[in-house]
Every structure is written in C-alpha cells, then in structure tokens.
Amino acid sequence: RGQWQAVTIARDITERKLSEEARIRHAAALARAEELQRSRQRIVTVQESLRRDIAQQLHGTVQNRLIIILHKLADLEKKASATEIAEELNDARQKLAELMEGQVRPISHRLYPSILRRGLTASLQSLGDQFETALEIETDLDEEIQNEERVEPKLIPEQVRLSAYRIAEETLTNAVKYARGSRVGITMKKLPEGWFQLSIKDSGPGFDAAGTDSGLGMLMMQDYAEMAGGNCTILSMRGEGTKVTATLPLGEPDGEPPEKTTPWE
C-alpha cells in the first residue's frame, strides 16, 4: 500500500508540474502575441506621424516655394525681350504648374488626407469619388452622424477618422486590384453606446478566407482598427465578393467594442 501511495503522489506531482509548465508556456505565448500586436500598432503610429510630417512639408514649404518660382517665371516671361525666350519661360512655367497640381498636391493628400478636417463622412464620400472611375460605388452613410459632423467636423476623434479612412482606402484599393469594375457599397451606421460600424462590400470574385494567409493589407486594417480602440473583420466567399467591417468608437474608447457580428448581407 505504501508503494501504491508513493506512485500516486509521484504521478500527482508530475501532472501538476506538467500543468504548470503548460500554463507558463501559454502565458508566454500570450505575452509574445500582445507584444507583437503593440509593436505593430507602434509601427502604424510612427508611420502615420512620418506621413503627416512629409505631407505638411510638401503642402507648406515645398508648395509655397514652387508658387514663388512660378511667379518669378511669370515676371521673367513678361520682361523677356525675345519671343523665343518668352515662349520657353511660358513652357517651363506651365510644366511646373502641372507638376504641382498633378504630383505634389495629390502626393501630399495621399500621405495625409487633409479632407479629414471636414469630418469622416465627407472624407468617405471624397474617397469614393476618387475610385469611381474604376468601381461602381454606392454610399449609405448615417444621416445622424452626417448632420452632427456638419456642425462639429471633429465630432469623431482624429485617430478614429484616420483609421476608418485608411481601412476604407485599403479596401477600395484591393477592390480595384482584384475586383475592378465590380459594385462596391460603403455603409456607415451608428451603433448603441457610442460606437459606429463602417462596412465596405464588393461584388468581385472573392477568395477563400479560411485558406488564405493574412496579407499585409489585412493586418494593416486590423492594426488601424485596434489602434483606434475598435476591431476589424474581413469576410470573403469565392464568387460572392469580399466584405470588410470595422467597429470603431465615436468618441474616446470606453470599454470593449460590441461583439464582432458581421452578417454577410
């Protein structure tokens, strides 16, 4: 009997030891996953800060200097005694103006969309206009939020506006790449307790979400949503299209977002 008790005690100690080791490994894995998520979010934050700084330089310093050069070229054109020189100066001025309008300003806008100052709903409408040559876009944006943003464009925190805009931008870019010419619906609706939901659904070929590794674009969208205190889900079915849904706070995040309920329709 004493031998039987010894074996039982040894087995019990071994099981507790294995259980404790498994618990430690699980805790370590969770800690690594959380640190990886924080690291990804830090990268997104730094990236957006850098984008904004460059955009401000392009929109401010660089653009102002280009405008000064345009005026100087115009003055030289008027003072030029030879017609040939005047024509060359005019040509140079026009090319510089085209460069500013066609390259500098659009690049500045893409780096950091200044339209966000007018509110999220206005920004989403503008974003849809940018993609309308490649996609058939329909927008259905919450009227209550639209009316509130007309009075106070900064109703939704800047970080949330930026995150929603980037998620929509990435989704529409993917639709152009993989579902060009398809119909895309952009829907924004207010949820209870200070949240809203942004959904973008296309009628493209779709893909097998279960059998596809998360690409950088998908991870980026999730990072933006989490950085703003919300979440993001991507659903897709072959032959049925793709739907991206982000649940984000209307104000400063207070608690967890509503459960991820993203029906296909």
Backbone as a ProteinNet text record, in pm:
[ID]
protein_1_A
[PRIMARY]
RGQWQAVTIARDITERKLSEEARIRHAAALARAEELQRSRQRIVTVQESLRRDIAQQLHGTVQNRLIIILHKLADLEKKASATEIAEELNDARQKLAELMEGQVRPISHRLYPSILRRGLTASLQSLGDQFETALEIETDLDEEIQNEERVEPKLIPEQVRLSAYRIAEETLTNAVKYARGSRVGITMKKLPEGWFQLSIKDSGPGFDAAGTDSGLGMLMMQDYAEMAGGNCTILSMRGEGTKVTATLPLGEPDGEPPEKTTPWE
[TERTIARY]
82.1	0	85.2	196.5	285.5	345.9	377.9	433.8	329.9	203.8	95.6	74.6	81.5	68.1	183.2	303.3	420.6	405.9	356.5	337.4	231	122	13.3	62.3	140.1	193.2	287.1	373.1	468.3	394.9	287.9	210	140.4	88	19	115.3	237.3	338	376.8	392.8	429.6	321	194.4	84.1	75.9	95.9	92.4	207.2	323.1	439.8	416.1	358.9	330.9	225.1	124.4	19.6	76	166	227.9	315.2	389.1	472.9	386.8	273.7	183.2	124.7	90.6	35.5	137.8	265.1	371.5	394.3	392.6	411.4	296.6	174.1	57.9	65.5	104.3	117.2	225.7	336.4	446.1	401.2	323.2	273.5	179.5	91.2	0.5	78.3	181.1	262.6	333.2	384.4	451.3	351.7	230.7	128	87.6	71.5	34.9	145.2	270.5	382.6	394.2	368.4	370.5	262.4	142.1	33.5	69.1	125.2	165.9	274.3	365.9	473.9	418.9	322	259.9	188	120.7	48.5	144.9	260.1	361.8	415	433.8	481.8	382	252.6	148.1	148	161.5	161.3	278.2	397.2	516.7	503.2	450.1	432.6	340	228.6	134.1	193.8	270.9	335	433.2	508.9	604.7	532.3	424.6	345.7	293.7	245.2	187.9	294.8	413.4	521.9	562.2	576.2	614.8	505.3	378.8	266.8	264.5	289.8	290.9	405	520	632.5	598.6	539.9	502.6	396.2	294.7	182.7	221.3	314.9	355.1	480.5	595.2	723.8	747.7	738.7	770.1	672.7	543.6	443.8	456.5	483	499.3	618.6	726.6	845.4	818.9	744.8	709.7	622.6	532.2	447.1	531.7	631.8	722	797.7	844.3	917.1	824.2	699.1	602.5	584.6	574.1	558.2	682.9	799.8	924	933.3	893.4	894.4	796	680.2	581.8	637.1	707.7	767.6	875.3	959.8	1065.5	1005.7	894.9	827.4	779.9	727.5	680.5	796.1	910.1	1024.9	1112.5	1091	1176.5	1161.8	1275.8	1274	1253.4	1304.6	1292.6	1169.3	1096.3	974.7	1006.7	1116.9	1156	1181.8	1251.5	1280.9	1151.2	1062.4	934.6	853.3	856	781.7	840.2	974.9	1040.2	1008.3	1007.2	972	826.8	739.7	598.3	580.7	655.9	650.2	699	810.2	864.7	765.5	700.1	603.6	483.7	435.1	320	354.2	474	515.4	531.1	582.1	598.2	461.3	367.5	231.6	163.5	185	128.1	189	319.3	386.4	327.3	302.5	248.6	106.4	24	-114.8	-129.9	-47.6	-62.9	15.8	119.6	204.5	215.5	259.9	288.2	162.5	54.2	-67.9	-130.8	-144.2	-200.2	-115.4	18.1	105.1	86.1	78.5	55.9	-75.4	-179	-310.3	-307	-237.6	-231.3	-150.8	-47.4	31.9	-50.9	-125.9	-215.2	-335.4	-453	-571.6	-622.5	-597	-638.5	-790.5	-862.5	-1008.7	-1066.5	-987	-1034.4	-1077.5	-1024.7	-1064.6	-1212.4	-1271	-1413.1	-1503.7	-1446	-1525.9	-1510	-1547.8	-1529.9	-1625	-1752.1	-1847.5	-1808.7	-1764.9	-1719.9	-1596.1	-1507.8	-1385.4	-1417.1	-1512.8	-1550.6	-1616.5	-1698	-1759	-1652.2	-1553.6	-1443.6	-1361.8	-1339.3	-1263.2	-1337.1	-1467.7	-1546.6	-1535.9	-1536	-1522.7	-1389.9	-1284.5	-1151.5	-1147.2	-1230.2	-1225.7	-1338.7	-1424.2	-1543.6	-1513.6	-1393.1	-1360.3	-1331.9	-1295.9	-1262.7	-1369.7	-1454.1	-1553.2	-1688.7	-1794.5	-1929.4	-1960.8	-1950.4	-1958.1	-2090.9	-2150	-2269.6	-2239.1	-2275.7	-2251.1	-2383.1	-2386.4	-2502.3	-2448	-2434.6	-2371.5	-2476.6	-2460.6	-2556.3	-2590.3	-2717.7	-2759.5	-2737.1	-2756.4	-2737.4	-2592.4	-2499.5	-2357.4	-2323	-2377.7	-2352.2	-2396.9	-2515.8	-2567.8	-2483.9	-2442.2	-2360.3	-2223	-2168.5	-2036.1	-2043	-2157	-2170.2	-2157.1	-2206.1	-2196.4	-2057.6	-2007.8	-1877.7	-1797.4	-1714.5	-1637.7	-1543.7	-1504.9	-1414.4	-1490.4	-1617.2	-1700.2	-1633.2	-1584	-1513	-1364.4	-1297.1	-1154.5	-1070.9	-966.6	-883.1	-827.6	-780.8	-722.5	-825.9	-949.6	-1055.8	-1089.4	-1098.7	-1125	-1017.3	-891.8	-780.2	-784.2	-811.2	-816	-926.3	-1044.8	-1156.6	-1122.8	-1062.3	-1025.6	-924.4	-821.5	-718.5	-777.4	-868.9	-931.8	-1012.6	-1090.3	-1169.3	-1078	-972.4	-877.9	-813.2	-767.5	-703.3	-803.6	-927.2	-1029.7	-1062.6	-1077.9	-1108.7	-990.7	-869.3	-750.1	-746.2	-777.1	-781.7	-892.1	-1005.7	-1115.8	-1074.7	-998.6	-950.1	-855.5	-770	-672.4	-738.6	-833.2	-885.8	-1031.8	-1101.2	-1243.8	-1279.9	-1188.6	-1209.6	-1340.7	-1416	-1543	-1660.2	-1634.4	-1742.8	-1817.6	-1931.7	-2007.9	-1955.3	-1943	-1893.1	-1988.5	-2029.8	-2114.6	-2037.6	-2040.7	-1977.5	-2090.1	-2098.2	-2205.1	-2146.6	-2204.7	-2163.3	-2289.2	-2295.7	-2415.5	-2376.1	-2456.3	-2433.7	-2481.9	-2402.7	-2438.8	-2467.9	-2532.3	-2558.3	-2428.6	-2439.1	-2332.6	-2204.2	-2217.4	-2101.3	-2010.8	-2064.8	-1983.8	-2048.5	-1969.9	-2025.3	-1958.2	-2024.1	-1973.3	-1956.1	-1839.3	-1808.3	-1791.9	-1871.3	-1863.8	-1840.7	-1749.9	-1724.7	-1736.5	-1832	-1856.3	-1852.2	-1776	-1769.7	-1835.1	-1862	-1926	-1825.7	-1696.9	-1590.4	-1584.1	-1474.2	-1461.7	-1446.4	-1401.8	-1382.8	-1265.6	-1244.5	-1136	-1172.1	-1095.3	-1117.6	-1047.4	-1122.3	-1062.2	-999	-1060.8	-1009.3	-876.6	-859.8	-737.9	-634.3	-651.7	-559.8	-490	-357.7	-283.6	-314.7	-316	-341.9	-228.8	-262.5	-162	-135.2	-36.7	-2.3	-118.4	-195.5	-308.7	-412.9	-442	-539.5	-489	-362.3	-304.6	-306	-276.2	-273.2	-410.2	-516.7	-651.4	-686.6	-649.1	-675.9	-595.2	-472.7	-389.2	-450.5	-497.6	-559.4	-682.9	-764.9	-886.6	-853.1	-757	-719.3	-652.7	-575.7	-509.2	-613.2	-729.7	-836.4	-928.8	-902.3	-984.2	-1097.8	-1095.8	-1203.1	-1154	-1227.1	-1185.8	-1225.9	-1170.9	-1196.2	-1202.6	-1301	-1313.9	-1321.5	-1267.3	-1270.3	-1339	-1448.6	-1520.9	-1514.2	-1499.8	-1497.4	-1542.2	-1610.4	-1652.6	-1627.5	-1575.4	-1547.3	-1675.6	-1668.1	-1782.4	-1884.4	-1862.6	-1960.4	-1904.9	-1775.2	-1716.6	-1650.3	-1616.3	-1545.9	-1610.6	-1616.2	-1674.6	-1579.8	-1546.5	-1463.1	-1550.1	-1547	-1629.5	-1543	-1545.3	-1471.3	-1570.7	-1554.4	-1635.3	-1545.8	-1582.5	-1494.5	-1572.7	-1502.7	-1571.2	-1599.9	-1715.1	-1748.7	-1672.2	-1630.8	-1551.6	-1429.5	-1377.8	-1265.4	-1313.1	-1235.5	-1278.8	-1308.3	-1423.8	-1463.2	-1511.9	-1419.6	-1454.8	-1433.3	-1475.4	-1456.2	-1563.1	-1528.3	-1628.7	-1733	-1848.9	-1951.3	-1894.1	-1957.4	-1911	-1910	-1813.2	-1799.3	-1915.6	-2013	-2126.4	-2126.3	-2078.6	-2064.6	-2140.9	-2274.6	-2351.6	-2311.1	-2324.8	-2280.4	-2361.6	-2489.4	-2573.9	-2583.5
-121.7	0	126.3	122.5	238.3	266	157.6	174.7	236.9	193.9	247.2	396.1	438.2	579	660.9	604.5	675.4	698.5	596	608.8	714.2	711.3	808.1	950.5	969.1	1102.4	1150.1	1059.5	1095.4	1134.4	1055.9	1086.6	1222.1	1247.7	1373.8	1492	1475.2	1581.8	1605	1497	1508.2	1579.7	1545	1607.3	1756.5	1790	1931.8	2007.8	1941.9	2005.4	2029.4	1927.9	1942.7	2050.5	2052.2	2153.1	2293.2	2307.8	2438.2	2480.9	2386.7	2419.1	2460.9	2392.1	2427.3	2566.5	2595.9	2727.5	2836.5	2810.5	2908.2	2930.6	2819.7	2833	2912	2884.6	2956	3104.7	3137.1	3277.5	3347.6	3277	3334.7	3359.8	3265.2	3282.1	3401.2	3417	3531.9	3662.6	3662.6	3783.7	3820.1	3718.5	3744.9	3798.9	3741	3787.7	3931.4	3964.2	4100.5	4199.6	4159	4247.6	4268	4161.4	4173.4	4269.6	4259.4	4349	4493.3	4515.9	4651.6	4704	4614.7	4654.4	4696.5	4619.4	4654.6	4787.5	4810.6	4936.2	5054.3	5030.7	5137.3	5171	5069.2	5091.9	5176.2	5143.3	5219.8	5364.1	5384.1	5519.2	5600.6	5541.8	5611.3	5639.5	5542	5558.8	5675.5	5684.3	5793.6	5928.6	5929.7	6054	6102.7	6009.3	6044	6091.2	6021.8	6063.1	6205.7	6233.8	6365.9	6474	6446.5	6544.8	6573.9	6467.8	6485.6	6560.8	6524.2	6591.5	6740.2	6773.3	6914	6989.3	6923.5	6985.8	7008.9	6907.5	6921.4	7029	7023.3	7116.3	7258.1	7269.9	7402.3	7453.5	7416	7470	7447.5	7322.1	7289.6	7359.7	7351.2	7411.7	7564	7624.6	7770.7	7815.9	7739.5	7775	7757.4	7653.8	7634.2	7750.2	7798.4	7911.6	8036.8	8057.7	8173	8162.6	8040.8	8020	8044.7	8002.3	8026.2	8175.5	8252	8397.3	8460.1	8412.5	8466.5	8434.7	8313.9	8277.2	8363.9	8391.5	8477.3	8618.2	8671.7	8805.5	8807	8703.8	8695.3	8683	8609.9	8594.1	8729.2	8813.3	8945.5	9036.6	9019.4	9107.1	9058.9	8934.8	8878.8	8958.6	8997.4	9077.6	8991.3	8868.6	8780	8689.9	8678.4	8596	8450.4	8400.9	8261.1	8233.4	8326.1	8308.7	8314.4	8405.2	8417.9	8289.3	8230.1	8105.9	7992.7	7986.5	7883.3	7900.9	8027.2	8054.2	8016.4	8044.4	8009	7857.3	7786.7	7640.2	7584	7639.7	7594.6	7621.3	7736.4	7773.3	7678.9	7646.1	7556.1	7415.5	7368.9	7235.3	7229.8	7337	7343.8	7346.7	7421.2	7427.3	7290.8	7220.7	7086.6	6989.4	7002.8	6917.7	6939.6	7065.5	7097	7043.3	7063.8	7020.5	6869.3	6811.6	6669.6	6575.1	6624.8	6536.8	6579.1	6702.8	6745.4	6742.3	6804.8	6809.4	6671.1	6588.7	6454.1	6368.6	6378.3	6300.5	6346.1	6476.3	6531.2	6479.2	6476.2	6429.7	6282.2	6201	6058.7	6030	6109.5	6090.6	6117.6	6225.9	6257	6333.2	6269.5	6330.9	6450.5	6569.1	6690.6	6701.9	6630.9	6638.2	6583.8	6508.9	6457.2	6569.8	6690.1	6804.7	6836.7	6794.5	6821.7	6713.7	6612.8	6506.1	6374.9	6265.4	6133.2	6109.4	6147.6	6119.7	6193.1	6318.1	6393.1	6327.3	6275.5	6210.1	6081.4	6004.3	5879.3	5906.9	6011.8	6049.8	6090.5	6167.2	6208.9	6089	5995.3	5875	5794.3	5783.2	5713.1	5779.9	5913.5	5986.6	5955.8	5936.9	5909.7	5775.6	5680.5	5545.7	5518.6	5618.5	5593.1	5561.4	5594.2	5559.3	5410.2	5344.4	5201.6	5113.3	5170.5	5091.3	5162.5	5084	5139.4	5148.7	5268.9	5286.2	5348.6	5288.9	5344.2	5367.2	5483	5512.6	5527.1	5473.8	5484.6	5520.1	5651.4	5699.3	5751.1	5717.4	5751	5900.2	5931.9	6073.2	6147.7	6081	6147	6190.2	6100.9	6135.9	6247.3	6240	6344.9	6480.8	6486.8	6614	6666	6575.5	6616.9	6665.7	6602.6	6644	6776.5	6808	6939.3	7051.4	7026.4	7124.8	7119.7	6997.2	6979.5	6873.6	6916.7	6820.8	6731.1	6777.8	6699.3	6617	6589.7	6508.9	6375.2	6309.6	6181.6	6213	6153.7	6181.8	6161.5	6240.6	6236.7	6097.2	6028	5895.8	5797.5	5810.2	5722.2	5755.2	5884.5	5925.7	5871.2	5886.6	5840.9	5689.4	5616.1	5469.7	5424.1	5483.8	5446.9	5477.7	5592.6	5633.6	5535.4	5498.9	5407	5268.8	5223.8	5093.1	5096.5	5202.9	5215.4	5228.4	5305.8	5326.1	5194.6	5116.1	4987.7	4890.9	4890.1	4800.7	4835.6	4964.4	5006.9	4981	5000.6	4970.9	4823.5	4736.2	4592.8	4558.9	4629.3	4604.7	4640.4	4747.7	4786.2	4679.5	4624.8	4524	4393	4348.4	4212.9	4207.1	4319.5	4316.8	4440	4481.2	4602.4	4594.8	4704.5	4709.5	4656.7	4604.7	4549.9	4661.2	4625.3	4719.9	4715.7	4832.6	4842.2	4928.3	4877.5	4952.8	4996.4	5126.1	5178.7	5219.4	5151.8	5176.3	5217	5319.6	5364.5	5383.9	5316.1	5329.3	5342	5417	5440.8	5320.1	5281.1	5170.8	5226	5146.9	5193.2	5213.4	5292.3	5309.8	5367.3	5459.7	5535	5467.3	5379.7	5312.4	5331.8	5310.1	5307.2	5196.4	5156.9	5047.6	5094.5	5068.2	5100.2	4969.3	4950.5	4827.8	4862.9	4790.1	4805.1	4666.4	4649.5	4519.1	4531.7	4441.4	4442.8	4316.8	4320.4	4207.2	4132.3	4140.5	4077.8	3927.2	3867	3720.7	3661.9	3743.5	3692.4	3595.9	3539.9	3443.4	3355.5	3248.7	3156.4	3212	3283.8	3349.6	3248.5	3130.9	3030.3	2972.3	2964.6	2904.2	3003.8	3130.3	3235.2	3296.6	3303.8	3369.1	3518.3	3576.9	3720.5	3798.8	3876.3	3959.5	4084.5	4160.8	4283.1	4380.8	4387.1	4478.1	4444.9	4315.9	4273	4304.6	4272.5	4302.1	4451.1	4530.9	4675.5	4728.6	4678.2	4722.6	4689	4569.4	4529.8	4615.2	4647.8	4732.6	4871.2	4928.8	5060.9	5058.7	4954.7	4945	4931.5	4845.8	4824.7	4948	5019.1	5140.9	5245.8	5243.7	5338.9	5288.1	5166.8	5111.5	5023.9	4984.3	4902.4	4769.5	4714.5	4589.2	4588.5	4493	4485.3	4339	4304.6	4168	4169.8	4064.9	4050.1	3918.9	3925.7	3807.5	3801.4	3680.9	3666	3526.8	3518.2	3389.5	3390.6	3281.9	3274.2	3293.8	3386	3414.4	3507.4	3546.7	3629.7	3765.3	3784.7	3912.4	3911.6	4030.4	4048.1	4160	4142	4243.2	4271.5	4398.9	4442.9	4526.3	4492.9	4564.6	4609.4	4738.7	4794.7	4852.4	4816.2	4871.9	4964.6	5093.3	5195.2	5287.3	5351.2	5439.8	5577.6	5632.3	5768.2	5872.5	5834.6	5923.7	5849.8	5890.4	5818.1	5679.5	5573.6	5437.8	5422.2	5365.3	5340.8	5196.7	5107.7	4966.7	4898.6	4773.5	4692.9	4724.6	4712.2	4732.7	4622.8	4644.4	4539.3	4412.7	4301.1	4173.7	4179.2	4104.7	4103.9	4029.7	4104.4	4046.9	4107.6	4033	4086.1	3997.4	4008.2	3929	3963.9	3865	3885	3993.5	3996.3	4097	4221.1
0	0	0	77.9	80.6	-54.8	-128.1	-262.6	-356.7	-340	-423.8	-397.9	-270.7	-236.2	-294.1	-290.4	-343.7	-493.1	-563	-708.2	-738.6	-657.9	-677.7	-654.5	-546.3	-515.5	-625.6	-673.2	-779.5	-907.6	-938.3	-1058.2	-1043.6	-922.9	-897.2	-910.7	-857.1	-866.5	-1012.1	-1087	-1228.9	-1308.7	-1281.6	-1353.1	-1321.6	-1192.2	-1154.2	-1219.7	-1225.6	-1287.5	-1437.2	-1505.3	-1648.3	-1671.8	-1582.5	-1594.7	-1575.4	-1478.4	-1452.5	-1569.3	-1628.1	-1743.2	-1862.5	-1880.9	-1991	-1968.8	-1842	-1810.1	-1837.4	-1801.9	-1823.7	-1973	-2050.2	-2195.4	-2257.2	-2211	-2263.2	-2229.8	-2106.4	-2065.8	-2146.7	-2171.8	-2250.2	-2394.7	-2450.4	-2587.3	-2595.7	-2495.4	-2493	-2482.5	-2397.7	-2380.7	-2510.2	-2582.8	-2711.6	-2813.5	-2814.9	-2909.9	-2879.4	-2751.1	-2712.8	-2747.3	-2724.8	-2756.7	-2907.6	-2983.8	-3130.3	-3176.7	-3116.5	-3153.3	-3119.1	-2999.8	-2961.2	-3053.8	-3093.4	-3182.8	-3318.1	-3370.9	-3499	-3490	-3377.7	-3361.4	-3348.9	-3283.5	-3274.7	-3413.1	-3495.9	-3632.4	-3710.1	-3698.7	-3767.6	-3718.9	-3586.5	-3529.9	-3582.9	-3581.9	-3631.9	-3780.2	-3854.9	-3999.3	-4029.9	-3958.6	-3981.6	-3940.3	-3832.3	-3789.8	-3896	-3953.2	-4057.9	-4183.2	-4220.1	-4336.5	-4319.9	-4200.5	-4175.5	-4184.6	-4129.1	-4134.6	-4278.9	-4359.2	-4500.3	-4575.6	-4549.2	-4616.7	-4584.2	-4457.6	-4417.8	-4485.9	-4501	-4570.6	-4717.4	-4781.3	-4922.3	-4941.1	-4855.5	-4869.8	-4831.4	-4737.2	-4690	-4757.8	-4705.4	-4751.9	-4900.3	-4945.7	-5085.7	-5180.3	-5152.2	-5240.6	-5244.5	-5130.5	-5126.5	-5209.9	-5202.7	-5282	-5430.5	-5465	-5605.6	-5656.8	-5573.6	-5612.4	-5634.9	-5548.3	-5564.5	-5696.5	-5728.7	-5855	-5973.8	-5963.4	-6071.3	-6096.3	-5988.6	-6003.4	-6066.1	-6027.9	-6085	-6233.7	-6270.2	-6412	-6491.2	-6430.7	-6497.8	-6517.9	-6417	-6429.5	-6537.3	-6538.9	-6639.9	-6780	-6789.9	-6918.8	-6972.7	-6883.6	-6924.8	-6965.7	-6898.5	-6923.8	-7038.7	-7081.7	-7186	-7315.9	-7372.7	-7495.8	-7619.4	-7614.3	-7730.3	-7715.7	-7824.2	-7822.7	-7791	-7845	-7824.1	-7675.5	-7608.9	-7466.1	-7385.3	-7422.7	-7352.6	-7364.6	-7482.6	-7503.5	-7420.1	-7409.6	-7329.4	-7180.5	-7136.8	-6997.7	-6969.9	-7064.4	-7050.7	-7043.3	-7127.5	-7127.8	-6994.1	-6943.1	-6814.9	-6701.3	-6705.8	-6601.3	-6603	-6722.1	-6733.2	-6683.3	-6717.9	-6674	-6522.1	-6465.1	-6320.5	-6251.2	-6309.9	-6254.4	-6262.6	-6375.3	-6391.1	-6289.7	-6264.9	-6166.7	-6028	-5994.8	-5862.9	-5847.1	-5951.6	-5943.9	-5960.4	-6047.7	-6079.3	-5992.4	-5923.3	-5844.6	-5697.8	-5675.1	-5537	-5450.5	-5497.7	-5417.1	-5398.1	-5504.3	-5482.8	-5388.8	-5401.3	-5311.8	-5168.1	-5149.5	-5016.3	-4958.7	-5041.8	-4995.6	-4959.4	-5039.1	-5010.9	-4885.6	-4862.3	-4741.2	-4616.5	-4621.3	-4509.6	-4564.4	-4568.7	-4629.6	-4548.8	-4597.4	-4526.7	-4517.6	-4604.6	-4603.2	-4473.2	-4396.6	-4268.6	-4175.5	-4200.5	-4117.7	-4134.7	-4245	-4270.7	-4212.9	-4151.2	-4091.1	-4166	-4100.8	-4160.7	-4277.6	-4262.9	-4370.7	-4498.8	-4487.3	-4605.4	-4665.6	-4580.5	-4627.5	-4701.8	-4651	-4718	-4853	-4860.1	-4988.1	-5088.9	-5042.8	-5129.8	-5175.3	-5085.6	-5119.2	-5225.8	-5210.5	-5311.4	-5447.7	-5450.3	-5576.4	-5645	-5565.6	-5621.5	-5694	-5649.9	-5707	-5806.7	-5834	-5914.2	-6060.3	-6108.9	-6248	-6263.4	-6152.8	-6159.4	-6096.5	-6010.8	-5938.3	-5941.4	-5934.9	-5922.6	-5773.3	-5719.4	-5573.5	-5531.2	-5428.1	-5365.2	-5217.3	-5165.7	-5024.9	-4950.6	-4830.7	-4742.8	-4604.2	-4579.3	-4456.7	-4359.5	-4234.9	-4130.2	-4130.2	-4148.5	-4157.2	-4026.4	-3914.3	-3785	-3766.8	-3802.9	-3792.1	-3890.7	-4012	-4110.5	-4058.8	-4002.9	-3951.6	-3835.3	-3748.1	-3634.1	-3679.3	-3783.8	-3832.9	-3908.7	-3965.8	-4030.9	-3928.2	-3808.4	-3700.7	-3635.8	-3613.8	-3549.1	-3624.4	-3723	-3803.9	-3722.1	-3603.6	-3519.1	-3415.8	-3445.7	-3357.6	-3327.2	-3430.3	-3415.5	-3398.9	-3298.7	-3276.9	-3403.3	-3417.7	-3538.1	-3565.5	-3460.2	-3478.9	-3534.3	-3488.7	-3537.5	-3682.7	-3713.9	-3852.5	-3945.5	-3903.4	-3985.4	-4003.6	-3896	-3903.6	-3998.2	-3985.6	-4072.7	-4218.6	-4242	-4377.9	-4437.5	-4360.8	-4411	-4439.7	-4354.7	-4377.7	-4506.9	-4525.5	-4648.7	-4770.7	-4758.3	-4868.4	-4909.9	-4813.4	-4842.3	-4905.6	-4855.9	-4909.8	-5054.5	-5083.7	-5220.6	-5313.9	-5264	-5344.8	-5381.3	-5284.4	-5312	-5410.6	-5399.8	-5493.3	-5635.8	-5651.7	-5785.4	-5838.7	-5751	-5794	-5832.9	-5750.3	-5766.3	-5810.9	-5806.7	-5843.7	-5925.7	-6011.9	-6091.5	-6169.2	-6164.7	-6235.7	-6155	-6035.5	-5954.5	-5881.4	-5824.3	-5742.4	-5599.7	-5540.4	-5403.1	-5321.3	-5207.7	-5117.4	-4994.3	-4964.2	-4842.7	-4747.6	-4635.2	-4539.1	-4404.4	-4346.6	-4214.1	-4130.2	-4016.6	-3932.2	-3785.5	-3715.2	-3572.9	-3492.7	-3392.8	-3304.5	-3164.4	-3080.5	-2943.7	-2863.5	-2759	-2659.9	-2719.1	-2813.9	-2859.4	-2959.2	-3042.4	-3144.7	-3281.5	-3386.1	-3521.3	-3599.8	-3707.5	-3790.1	-3933.7	-3989.1	-4128.8	-4204.7	-4311	-4391.1	-4536.7	-4600.1	-4743.3	-4806.5	-4896.6	-4957.8	-5109.5	-5175.4	-5321.2	-5377.8	-5507.4	-5574.7	-5661.2	-5622.3	-5700.9	-5685.2	-5731.9	-5730.2	-5591.1	-5494.1	-5359.8	-5350.9	-5233.6	-5213.3	-5094.3	-5078.8	-4967.5	-4845	-4760.4	-4644	-4548.9	-4535.9	-4442.9	-4489.7	-4621.8	-4674.3	-4719.7	-4683.5	-4725.9	-4605.6	-4611.3	-4503.9	-4503.7	-4384.6	-4373.7	-4438.9	-4541.3	-4606.5	-4525.3	-4571.9	-4500.5	-4496.8	-4606.7	-4610.5	-4505	-4489.3	-4388	-4247.7	-4222.5	-4091.4	-4064	-4167.5	-4150.5	-4110.8	-4177.8	-4144.9	-4000.5	-3957.3	-3819	-3721	-3757.7	-3671.8	-3655.7	-3766.8	-3760	-3670.4	-3685.3	-3603.7	-3456	-3425.1	-3285.4	-3226.7	-3307.8	-3261.6	-3221.4	-3288	-3256.9	-3147.6	-3097.7	-2990.6	-3037.4	-3166.5	-3220	-3272.9	-3369.7	-3431.9	-3578.3	-3651.4	-3795.8	-3837.5	-3918.8	-3968.6	-4120.6	-4181.4	-4326.9	-4360.3	-4434.9	-4479.9	-4632.1	-4686.2	-4831.7	-4870.3	-4983.7	-5038.2	-5188.4	-5236.9	-5380.4	-5461.1	-5556.1	-5640.6	-5578	-5452.1	-5381.8	-5339.6	-5350.6	-5313.4	-5176.4	-5131.4	-5004.4	-4925.1	-4793.2	-4705.9	-4589.8	-4572.5	-4461	-4367.4	-4239.1	-4140.8	-4024.3	-3997	-3883.7	-3783.4	-3657.8	-3549.4	-3468.8	-3464.8	-3407.1	-3313.5	-3218.5	-3123.6	-3183	-3147	-3189.7	-3109	-2989	-2903.6	-2854.7	-2741.8	-2683.8	-2642.9	-2673.6	-2641.2	-2492.5	-2462.7	-2325	-2315.6	-2281.4	-2276.5	-2410.6	-2415.7	-2535.1	-2639.4	-2768.8	-2874.2	-2869.8	-2932.1	-2937.6	-3000	-2970.5	-3025.3	-3177	-3234.2	-3379.7	-3443.2	-3487.5	-3560.1	-3699.2	-3795.4	-3931.6	-4029.4	-4032	-4128.1	-4270	-4359	-4496.3	-4564.6	-4541.9	-4606.3	-4518.5
[MASK]
+++++++++++++++++++++++++++++++++++++++++++++++++++++++++++++++++++++++++++++++++++++++++++++++++++++++++++++++++++++++++++++++++++++++++++++++++++++++++++++++++++++++++++++++++++++++++++++++++++++++++++++++++++++++++++++++++++++++++++++++++++++++++++++++++++++++++

